[in-house]
Amino acid sequence: MQGRLLGLAALAIAGSISSCSSPPPPEARLSDSIVLTKHAPDASFGSYHTFFIRPEIRVLADGESADSIEDRYAAILLAETTQNLLARGYEQVDVKADAELAVEMVYVRSVNSGTACYSWWDAYYWGYPGWAYYPYYGCTSTAWRVGTLATMIVDLTPARNEAGGDADGGAPDSAAGAAGAAPREKLLGMIWFGGVYGVETGYTESNVDRARHGIEQAFAQSPYLVTSP
Amino acid sequence: MKPTQSVRLIALLSSLAGAASAQTVPAPASPAAAPPAPVLAPAAAPAPVAAPAPVAAPVPVAAPAPVAAPAPVAPSTEPALVPVPPRPDPTNSNRPRRFLVGAAWNVAFPVGSVHDFTNATSALGFEFLVRYFALPQLSIGASTDFQTFIATRPRTTYPIENGAVTATAYNSVQSAAVRASVHYYFLKDGPVLPYAGGNIGVSWSTFQSAAADLAIYDNQTSILLGGDLGALFPLQNSSLTLMTALRYSALPSAEFLEVSDVQSLTLQFGLLTL
């Protein structure tokens, strides 16, 4: 009788353990290529018409000086992004001051802290030193991971309007800065984020091709990213 | 999922099933189930035969040797039997009512809308159950069971708040349920007792769709309705009974993303004891 009960107990324990299995952990799930896109909830993409794309892809890493992806690889990815924006009706401009949208691509090589990304942004590059920008969803988001190729679109219209530039287009009440800005804080809003995860650090042809397909997918899953005629 | 655990369970149940195939009628658990063992009455020792007295003189015949007390009358060739209670007839409706308690390994197949969410057959199920024979061919019972469905879905784009994610998703449904059941047995006795039954209960389900480190999940509570066809295989000279059954279950109120309800077909392999 005792052996019988032990047998039943063993069967029960084995079954109970197996019944509680779960999907693979996040680390295993990240081994596959993933494309994430997010947009600012109040963004009006149809109100923008021009963009300027930064002609380099910075490599971001905590505690290290910024480097850039080799031009021969970066050119492929920048061209892919540009072509998608043109296909959505936006006009590429050659002068930053003429652009309503700033487009920047970065590659995240290492992340050691959840707040590192606040130091990654280079508002001076765009010619508006008094303005800051960072992802509206913050640096603690799961968006920033090692091996991520990120494409960001920033609304420059508040800074342009303050500087007396073209007042056409842009988000309403743009002079007040982006939504979420502190009082009197001049904050540019990052209105779109496209992240391609699982891009290896080795810049091989296959990795670049994987990243290129990721960019294509990011636009494909963002049908709202289109200008109005 | 642990394939080795499944293999071991299959091996265990297969060996038990093999043993069952050689068995016949189940032995009731009561002590009366044993064949009535003849019990010898306290037999008297054979009375010693008195040696004939030497004839020395014509004397009167020697008195018979002392004889033991008269033994109880008994057939000369068979020992005496003590009356024992009659063996209960398994077909007798007055046979002792009994409980069956045990566990089952459940292999489930999702059907209906949940099949599009997790389409993989799940061997990750287990159940504890008890049945009480209210009538010789009718039992009522209760059970609690656990089942996990996990499937890797093709690379798909999923909407998230203010965005979307394209990834290979790992979808899962983990459910626990308590059921009240009734079963009718088509035969009163025999090596195989087929049955049909129904059950009703409550189920708690946790749905999760995970891609990368993004996970969407929800907990749902639903009424549970089900029916099953199966058979018991009582083992002779043992209180163990094997069980196998096919059960249909429906959770009409369990909803998540594109899942409007959860239905499943479950193959059960159980081991019960009296």
Coordinates of C-alpha atoms in Angstrom, one line a residue:
Chain A
M1 CA 0.0 0.0 0.0
Q2 CA 2.8 2.4 0.9
G3 CA 4.6 1.7 -2.4
R4 CA 1.4 2.3 -4.3
L5 CA 1.0 5.7 -2.6
L6 CA 4.6 6.6 -3.3
G7 CA 4.0 5.7 -6.9
L8 CA 1.0 7.9 -7.2
A9 CA 2.8 10.7 -5.4
A10 CA 5.7 10.5 -7.8
L11 CA 3.4 10.5 -10.7
A12 CA 1.6 13.5 -9.3
I13 CA 4.7 15.5 -8.7
A14 CA 6.1 14.8 -12.1
G15 CA 2.9 15.8 -13.7
S16 CA 2.5 18.9 -11.6
I17 CA 6.0 20.1 -12.5
S18 CA 5.5 19.5 -16.2
S19 CA 2.2 21.3 -16.0
C20 CA 3.9 24.5 -14.9
S21 CA 6.3 24.8 -17.8
S22 CA 6.6 28.2 -19.4
P23 CA 7.9 29.8 -22.6
P24 CA 11.6 30.4 -23.1
P25 CA 13.2 33.2 -21.0
P26 CA 13.6 36.7 -22.6
E27 CA 17.2 36.1 -23.3
A28 CA 16.4 33.1 -25.5
R29 CA 13.6 35.0 -27.1
L30 CA 15.9 37.8 -28.0
S31 CA 18.1 35.5 -30.1
D32 CA 15.7 36.0 -32.9
S33 CA 15.5 39.2 -34.9
I34 CA 12.8 41.5 -33.7
V35 CA 11.4 44.7 -35.1
L36 CA 9.8 47.1 -32.7
T37 CA 8.2 50.4 -33.6
K38 CA 6.6 53.0 -31.4
H39 CA 5.3 56.4 -32.0
A40 CA 4.3 59.4 -29.9
P41 CA 0.6 59.2 -29.2
D42 CA 0.0 62.8 -30.2
A43 CA 2.1 62.9 -33.3
S44 CA 0.5 64.0 -36.5
F45 CA 2.7 62.5 -39.2
G46 CA 0.7 64.0 -42.0
S47 CA 1.6 67.5 -41.0
Y48 CA 5.3 67.1 -41.7
H49 CA 6.8 67.3 -45.2
T50 CA 10.6 67.5 -45.1
F51 CA 13.3 65.5 -43.4
F52 CA 17.0 65.5 -43.1
I53 CA 18.8 62.2 -42.4
R54 CA 22.1 62.3 -40.6
P55 CA 24.6 60.7 -43.0
E56 CA 26.3 58.4 -40.5
I57 CA 25.3 55.7 -38.0
R58 CA 26.8 56.3 -34.6
V59 CA 27.8 53.4 -32.5
L60 CA 26.6 54.0 -28.9
A61 CA 28.2 52.4 -25.9
D62 CA 28.3 53.3 -22.3
G63 CA 31.5 55.0 -21.3
E64 CA 33.0 55.0 -24.7
S65 CA 33.4 57.7 -27.3
A66 CA 31.1 57.5 -30.2
D67 CA 32.2 55.6 -33.2
S68 CA 30.5 55.1 -36.5
I69 CA 29.6 52.1 -38.6
E70 CA 31.8 51.8 -41.7
D71 CA 30.5 53.9 -44.5
R72 CA 30.1 51.0 -46.9
Y73 CA 27.7 49.3 -44.5
A74 CA 26.0 52.5 -43.2
A75 CA 25.3 53.7 -46.7
I76 CA 23.1 50.6 -47.4
L77 CA 21.0 51.2 -44.2
L78 CA 20.7 54.9 -44.7
A79 CA 19.6 54.4 -48.2
E80 CA 17.0 51.9 -47.1
T81 CA 15.6 54.4 -44.6
T82 CA 15.6 57.3 -47.0
Q83 CA 13.8 55.3 -49.7
N84 CA 11.1 54.4 -47.3
L85 CA 10.5 58.0 -46.2
L86 CA 10.5 59.1 -49.8
A87 CA 7.9 56.4 -50.6
R88 CA 5.8 57.8 -47.8
G89 CA 5.7 61.2 -49.4
Y90 CA 8.3 63.1 -47.4
E91 CA 10.9 65.2 -49.1
Q92 CA 14.5 64.9 -48.3
V93 CA 16.4 68.2 -47.8
D94 CA 20.1 68.8 -47.9
V95 CA 20.1 71.5 -45.2
K96 CA 19.3 70.7 -41.6
A97 CA 17.7 74.0 -41.0
D98 CA 15.1 73.3 -43.7
A99 CA 14.0 70.1 -42.2
E100 CA 10.9 69.5 -40.1
L101 CA 12.0 66.1 -39.2
A102 CA 15.4 64.9 -38.1
V103 CA 16.2 61.3 -38.9
E104 CA 19.0 59.7 -37.1
M105 CA 20.2 56.1 -37.0
V106 CA 22.3 54.6 -34.2
Y107 CA 23.7 51.3 -33.3
V108 CA 23.7 50.3 -29.7
R109 CA 26.7 48.2 -28.9
S110 CA 26.6 48.1 -25.2
V111 CA 24.2 49.1 -22.5
N112 CA 25.3 49.0 -18.9
S113 CA 22.7 51.1 -17.2
G114 CA 19.1 52.0 -17.7
T115 CA 19.7 55.7 -17.9
A116 CA 22.7 55.7 -20.2
C117 CA 20.7 56.8 -23.2
Y118 CA 20.0 60.2 -21.9
S119 CA 23.6 61.1 -22.7
W120 CA 23.5 59.7 -26.2
W121 CA 21.5 62.4 -27.9
D122 CA 23.2 65.1 -29.8
A123 CA 20.9 68.1 -30.1
Y124 CA 23.8 70.4 -31.1
Y125 CA 24.2 68.5 -34.3
W126 CA 20.8 69.8 -35.5
G127 CA 21.7 73.4 -34.9
Y128 CA 19.4 74.0 -31.9
P129 CA 21.7 74.0 -28.9
G130 CA 19.1 75.2 -26.5
W131 CA 16.9 72.2 -27.2
A132 CA 17.2 68.6 -25.9
Y133 CA 15.6 65.5 -27.1
Y134 CA 15.3 61.9 -26.0
P135 CA 12.8 59.1 -26.4
Y136 CA 9.4 60.1 -25.0
Y137 CA 9.1 56.8 -23.4
G138 CA 12.4 57.2 -21.6
C139 CA 15.6 55.4 -21.3
T140 CA 14.4 52.7 -19.0
S141 CA 12.3 51.3 -21.8
T142 CA 13.1 47.9 -23.1
A143 CA 13.8 49.5 -26.4
W144 CA 17.5 49.9 -25.8
R145 CA 19.4 46.7 -26.0
V146 CA 22.7 45.5 -27.2
G147 CA 22.7 44.7 -30.9
T148 CA 19.9 47.2 -31.7
L149 CA 19.9 49.3 -34.8
A150 CA 17.6 52.2 -34.0
T151 CA 16.0 54.7 -36.3
M152 CA 14.6 57.8 -34.7
I153 CA 12.5 60.6 -36.1
V154 CA 12.5 63.9 -34.2
D155 CA 10.1 66.7 -34.6
L156 CA 12.3 69.9 -35.2
T157 CA 9.4 72.3 -35.7
P158 CA 9.3 73.8 -32.2
A159 CA 12.9 74.8 -32.5
R160 CA 12.5 76.0 -36.0
N161 CA 9.5 78.1 -35.1
E162 CA 11.4 79.6 -32.2
A163 CA 14.3 80.4 -34.5
G164 CA 11.9 82.1 -37.0
G165 CA 12.1 79.3 -39.5
D166 CA 9.4 77.9 -41.6
A167 CA 6.2 77.8 -39.6
D168 CA 4.4 75.5 -41.9
G169 CA 3.7 72.1 -40.7
G170 CA 4.8 70.7 -37.4
A171 CA 2.9 69.7 -34.4
P172 CA 0.3 72.1 -33.0
D173 CA 1.5 74.4 -30.3
S174 CA 5.0 73.4 -31.2
A175 CA 6.6 76.4 -29.6
A176 CA 5.8 74.8 -26.2
G177 CA 8.1 71.9 -27.0
A178 CA 7.2 68.3 -27.0
A179 CA 4.6 66.7 -24.9
G180 CA 6.0 65.6 -21.6
A181 CA 8.5 68.5 -21.4
A182 CA 9.0 70.2 -18.0
P183 CA 7.9 73.9 -17.7
R184 CA 10.2 76.1 -19.7
E185 CA 12.1 73.0 -20.9
K186 CA 12.8 73.1 -24.6
L187 CA 12.4 69.6 -25.5
L188 CA 12.2 68.2 -29.0
G189 CA 9.9 65.2 -29.3
M190 CA 11.1 62.0 -30.7
I191 CA 7.9 61.0 -32.5
W192 CA 8.9 57.7 -34.0
F193 CA 11.3 54.9 -33.0
G194 CA 12.1 51.9 -35.1
G195 CA 14.3 49.3 -33.5
V196 CA 15.8 46.2 -35.2
Y197 CA 17.0 43.8 -32.5
G198 CA 19.4 41.0 -33.0
V199 CA 21.8 42.8 -35.3
E200 CA 25.2 41.4 -34.5
T201 CA 28.2 43.5 -33.8
G202 CA 30.1 42.1 -36.7
Y203 CA 29.3 44.1 -39.7
T204 CA 29.1 41.3 -42.2
E205 CA 27.1 41.4 -45.3
S206 CA 24.5 39.0 -43.8
N207 CA 24.1 41.2 -40.7
V208 CA 23.6 44.3 -42.8
D209 CA 21.1 42.5 -44.9
R210 CA 19.3 41.4 -41.8
A211 CA 19.2 45.0 -40.6
R212 CA 18.0 46.3 -44.0
H213 CA 15.1 43.9 -43.9
G214 CA 14.4 45.1 -40.4
I215 CA 14.2 48.7 -41.5
E216 CA 11.8 47.6 -44.3
Q217 CA 9.7 45.8 -41.8
A218 CA 9.7 48.8 -39.4
F219 CA 8.1 51.0 -42.0
A220 CA 5.8 48.3 -43.2
Q221 CA 4.3 48.0 -39.7
S222 CA 4.0 51.8 -39.4
P223 CA 1.3 52.6 -42.0
Y224 CA 0.6 55.9 -40.2
L225 CA 4.0 57.2 -41.1
V226 CA 3.0 59.1 -44.2
T227 CA 2.7 62.7 -45.1
S228 CA -0.4 64.4 -46.3
P229 CA -0.4 65.8 -49.8
Chain B
M1 CA 8.2 20.5 -21.7
K2 CA 10.4 17.6 -20.5
P3 CA 10.4 14.9 -23.1
T4 CA 12.1 12.5 -20.7
Q5 CA 9.3 13.0 -18.2
S6 CA 6.8 12.2 -20.8
V7 CA 8.7 9.1 -21.9
R8 CA 8.9 7.9 -18.4
L9 CA 5.2 8.4 -17.8
I10 CA 4.4 6.6 -21.0
A11 CA 6.7 3.7 -20.0
L12 CA 5.2 3.5 -16.6
L13 CA 1.6 3.5 -17.9
S14 CA 2.5 1.1 -20.8
S15 CA 3.9 -1.4 -18.3
L16 CA 0.9 -1.1 -16.2
A17 CA -1.4 -1.4 -19.1
G18 CA 0.5 -4.5 -20.2
A19 CA 0.0 -6.0 -16.8
A20 CA -3.6 -5.2 -17.0
S21 CA -4.1 -7.0 -20.2
A22 CA -3.4 -10.2 -18.4
Q23 CA -5.9 -9.6 -15.7
T24 CA -9.6 -10.4 -15.6
V25 CA -12.2 -9.5 -13.1
P26 CA -11.3 -7.0 -10.5
A27 CA -11.0 -8.1 -7.0
P28 CA -13.1 -6.2 -4.5
A29 CA -11.1 -4.6 -1.8
S30 CA -13.0 -6.1 1.1
P31 CA -11.5 -8.9 2.9
A32 CA -14.4 -11.1 1.7
A33 CA -12.9 -10.9 -1.7
A34 CA -10.4 -13.6 -0.9
P35 CA -11.5 -17.1 -1.8
P36 CA -13.2 -18.6 1.3
A37 CA -10.3 -20.4 2.9
P38 CA -11.4 -23.6 4.5
V39 CA -10.8 -23.4 8.1
L40 CA -10.1 -26.6 10.0
A41 CA -12.1 -27.2 13.1
P42 CA -10.1 -28.1 16.1
A43 CA -9.7 -31.7 15.1
A44 CA -9.3 -34.2 17.8
A45 CA -6.2 -36.2 18.0
P46 CA -6.7 -39.7 16.9
A47 CA -7.5 -41.8 19.8
P48 CA -4.7 -44.1 20.7
V49 CA -5.6 -47.6 20.1
A50 CA -5.2 -49.8 23.1
A51 CA -2.9 -52.6 22.7
P52 CA -4.6 -55.9 23.2
A53 CA -4.1 -57.1 26.6
P54 CA -2.1 -60.3 26.8
V55 CA -4.3 -63.2 27.2
A56 CA -3.0 -64.9 30.2
A57 CA -6.0 -66.5 31.4
P58 CA -9.4 -66.6 30.2
V59 CA -10.4 -63.5 31.7
P60 CA -13.0 -61.2 30.7
V61 CA -12.2 -59.2 27.8
A62 CA -10.0 -56.4 28.7
A63 CA -11.7 -53.2 29.1
P64 CA -11.3 -51.0 26.2
A65 CA -8.5 -48.6 26.3
P66 CA -9.5 -45.1 27.4
V67 CA -10.8 -43.2 24.5
A68 CA -10.4 -39.6 24.1
A69 CA -13.4 -37.4 24.3
P70 CA -15.6 -37.9 21.4
A71 CA -14.5 -35.7 18.5
P72 CA -17.0 -33.6 16.7
V73 CA -18.6 -35.4 14.0
A74 CA -17.0 -34.7 10.7
P75 CA -16.7 -36.3 7.4
S76 CA -13.8 -38.6 7.5
T77 CA -12.1 -37.2 4.4
E78 CA -12.7 -33.4 4.7
P79 CA -11.9 -31.0 7.3
A80 CA -14.6 -29.1 9.0
L81 CA -15.4 -25.6 7.6
V82 CA -16.2 -22.5 9.5
P83 CA -19.0 -20.6 8.0
V84 CA -17.7 -17.4 6.3
P85 CA -19.7 -14.5 5.0
P86 CA -20.8 -15.0 1.4
R87 CA -18.6 -13.4 -1.2
P88 CA -20.3 -10.3 -2.5
D89 CA -21.5 -10.7 -6.0
P90 CA -19.9 -7.9 -8.1
T91 CA -23.1 -7.8 -10.1
N92 CA -25.2 -7.4 -7.0
S93 CA -26.5 -3.9 -6.7
N94 CA -26.1 -4.2 -3.0
R95 CA -22.3 -4.5 -3.2
P96 CA -20.4 -2.1 -1.0
R97 CA -20.1 1.3 -2.5
R98 CA -16.6 2.4 -3.1
F99 CA -14.3 5.3 -3.9
L100 CA -11.8 5.6 -6.6
V101 CA -9.0 8.0 -6.0
G102 CA -6.1 8.7 -8.3
A103 CA -4.3 10.8 -10.9
A104 CA -4.2 11.0 -14.6
W105 CA -1.7 12.3 -17.1
N106 CA -3.5 14.4 -19.7
V107 CA -2.5 15.0 -23.3
A108 CA -4.6 17.8 -24.8
F109 CA -5.3 19.0 -28.3
P110 CA -6.5 22.6 -28.6
V111 CA -9.5 23.1 -30.9
G112 CA -11.6 26.0 -31.8
S113 CA -10.2 29.6 -31.7
V114 CA -7.5 28.8 -29.3
H115 CA -6.0 26.5 -31.9
D116 CA -4.8 29.5 -33.7
F117 CA -3.1 30.8 -30.6
T118 CA -1.5 27.6 -29.4
N119 CA -1.8 24.9 -31.9
A120 CA 0.6 22.4 -30.4
T121 CA -0.5 19.2 -28.7
S122 CA 0.2 19.5 -25.0
A123 CA 1.5 16.6 -23.0
L124 CA 1.8 19.0 -20.1
G125 CA -1.4 18.1 -18.2
F126 CA -2.2 16.4 -15.0
E127 CA -5.3 15.7 -12.9
F128 CA -6.3 14.5 -9.5
L129 CA -9.6 12.9 -9.3
V130 CA -12.0 11.0 -7.0
R131 CA -15.1 9.1 -7.9
Y132 CA -17.8 7.7 -5.6
F133 CA -20.0 4.9 -6.8
A134 CA -23.5 6.1 -5.7
L135 CA -24.9 3.2 -7.7
P136 CA -23.2 0.1 -9.1
Q137 CA -23.1 1.7 -12.6
L138 CA -23.1 5.3 -11.7
S139 CA -20.4 7.4 -10.0
I140 CA -20.2 11.0 -9.1
G141 CA -16.9 12.7 -8.6
A142 CA -14.7 15.7 -8.4
S143 CA -11.4 16.5 -9.9
T144 CA -8.8 19.3 -10.4
D145 CA -6.6 19.4 -13.4
F146 CA -3.8 21.5 -14.8
Q147 CA -2.9 22.0 -18.5
T148 CA -0.3 24.0 -20.3
F149 CA -0.4 24.8 -23.9
I150 CA 2.8 26.3 -25.4
A151 CA 3.4 27.0 -29.1
T152 CA 5.9 29.0 -31.1
R153 CA 4.0 30.9 -33.7
P154 CA 5.3 32.0 -37.0
R155 CA 6.9 35.4 -37.2
T156 CA 4.0 37.8 -37.0
T157 CA 3.4 41.5 -36.4
Y158 CA 1.5 42.2 -33.2
P159 CA 0.0 45.5 -32.1
I160 CA 1.2 47.0 -28.9
E161 CA 0.4 50.4 -27.3
N162 CA 1.4 53.1 -29.7
G163 CA 3.3 50.7 -31.9
A164 CA 3.9 47.2 -33.1
V165 CA 6.4 44.4 -32.8
T166 CA 7.3 41.8 -35.4
A167 CA 8.7 38.7 -33.9
T168 CA 8.4 35.1 -33.3
A169 CA 5.9 34.8 -30.6
Y170 CA 5.7 32.3 -27.8
N171 CA 2.1 31.8 -26.9
S172 CA 0.9 29.9 -23.9
V173 CA -2.2 29.1 -22.0
Q174 CA -1.9 27.7 -18.6
S175 CA -5.2 26.6 -17.0
A176 CA -6.4 25.1 -13.8
A177 CA -9.9 23.8 -13.3
V178 CA -12.1 22.1 -10.7
R179 CA -14.9 19.9 -12.0
A180 CA -17.8 18.0 -10.7
S181 CA -18.6 14.9 -12.7
V182 CA -21.0 12.1 -13.2
H183 CA -20.2 8.9 -15.0
Y184 CA -22.4 6.0 -16.2
Y185 CA -20.7 2.6 -16.6
F186 CA -22.2 0.4 -19.3
L187 CA -21.1 -2.8 -17.6
K188 CA -21.6 -3.8 -14.1
D189 CA -18.5 -5.9 -13.9
G190 CA -15.6 -7.2 -16.1
P191 CA -12.1 -6.6 -17.0
V192 CA -13.1 -3.4 -18.9
L193 CA -15.7 -1.0 -17.6
P194 CA -16.5 1.5 -20.4
Y195 CA -18.2 4.6 -19.3
A196 CA -19.6 8.0 -20.5
G197 CA -19.9 11.1 -18.5
G198 CA -20.2 14.8 -18.2
N199 CA -18.7 17.4 -16.0
I200 CA -19.1 21.0 -15.1
G201 CA -16.8 23.3 -13.3
V202 CA -14.8 26.5 -13.2
S203 CA -11.5 27.1 -15.0
W204 CA -8.8 29.8 -14.5
S205 CA -6.6 30.5 -17.5
T206 CA -3.6 32.6 -17.9
F207 CA -2.9 33.6 -21.5
Q208 CA 0.5 35.0 -22.5
S209 CA 2.0 36.1 -25.7
A210 CA 5.7 36.8 -25.4
A211 CA 8.1 38.2 -28.0
A212 CA 11.6 39.2 -26.9
D213 CA 11.1 40.7 -23.5
L214 CA 7.6 42.0 -24.3
A215 CA 4.8 40.0 -22.9
I216 CA 1.1 40.4 -23.1
Y217 CA -0.9 38.4 -20.6
D218 CA -4.3 38.1 -19.1
N219 CA -6.1 36.0 -16.6
Q220 CA -9.5 34.7 -17.4
T221 CA -12.1 32.8 -15.4
S222 CA -14.7 30.8 -17.1
I223 CA -17.4 28.2 -16.5
L224 CA -16.3 24.8 -17.8
L225 CA -18.4 22.3 -19.6
G226 CA -17.2 18.9 -20.7
G227 CA -18.0 15.3 -21.5
D228 CA -15.9 12.2 -21.7
L229 CA -15.8 8.6 -22.9
G230 CA -13.5 6.2 -21.3
A231 CA -12.9 2.9 -19.6
L232 CA -11.6 1.5 -16.4
F233 CA -9.3 -1.5 -16.3
P234 CA -9.4 -3.0 -12.8
L235 CA -6.4 -5.1 -12.0
Q236 CA -7.0 -8.5 -10.6
N237 CA -5.7 -9.2 -7.1
S238 CA -5.0 -5.5 -6.8
S239 CA -6.8 -2.4 -5.7
L240 CA -5.3 -0.5 -8.7
T241 CA -7.4 0.4 -11.6
L242 CA -6.1 1.9 -14.9
M243 CA -8.1 4.5 -16.7
T244 CA -8.1 5.9 -20.2
A245 CA -10.5 8.4 -21.6
L246 CA -11.1 11.0 -24.2
R247 CA -12.6 14.2 -22.8
Y248 CA -14.0 17.3 -24.5
S249 CA -13.8 20.6 -22.6
A250 CA -15.1 24.0 -23.4
L251 CA -14.4 27.3 -21.6
P252 CA -16.8 29.7 -23.3
S253 CA -15.8 32.8 -21.4
A254 CA -12.0 32.5 -21.8
E255 CA -11.1 35.3 -24.2
F256 CA -7.7 36.8 -25.1
L257 CA -6.6 38.6 -28.3
E258 CA -8.0 36.5 -31.1
V259 CA -9.1 33.7 -28.8
S260 CA -12.8 33.8 -28.3
D261 CA -13.0 30.6 -26.3
V262 CA -10.9 27.6 -25.3
Q263 CA -11.9 24.1 -26.4
S264 CA -9.8 21.1 -26.1
L265 CA -9.8 17.3 -26.5
T266 CA -7.9 15.6 -23.8
L267 CA -6.6 12.0 -23.8
Q268 CA -6.3 10.8 -20.3
F269 CA -4.2 8.0 -18.8
G270 CA -4.9 7.5 -15.2
L271 CA -4.0 5.3 -12.3
L272 CA -6.7 4.9 -9.6
T273 CA -6.9 3.0 -6.4
L274 CA -9.8 1.9 -4.2

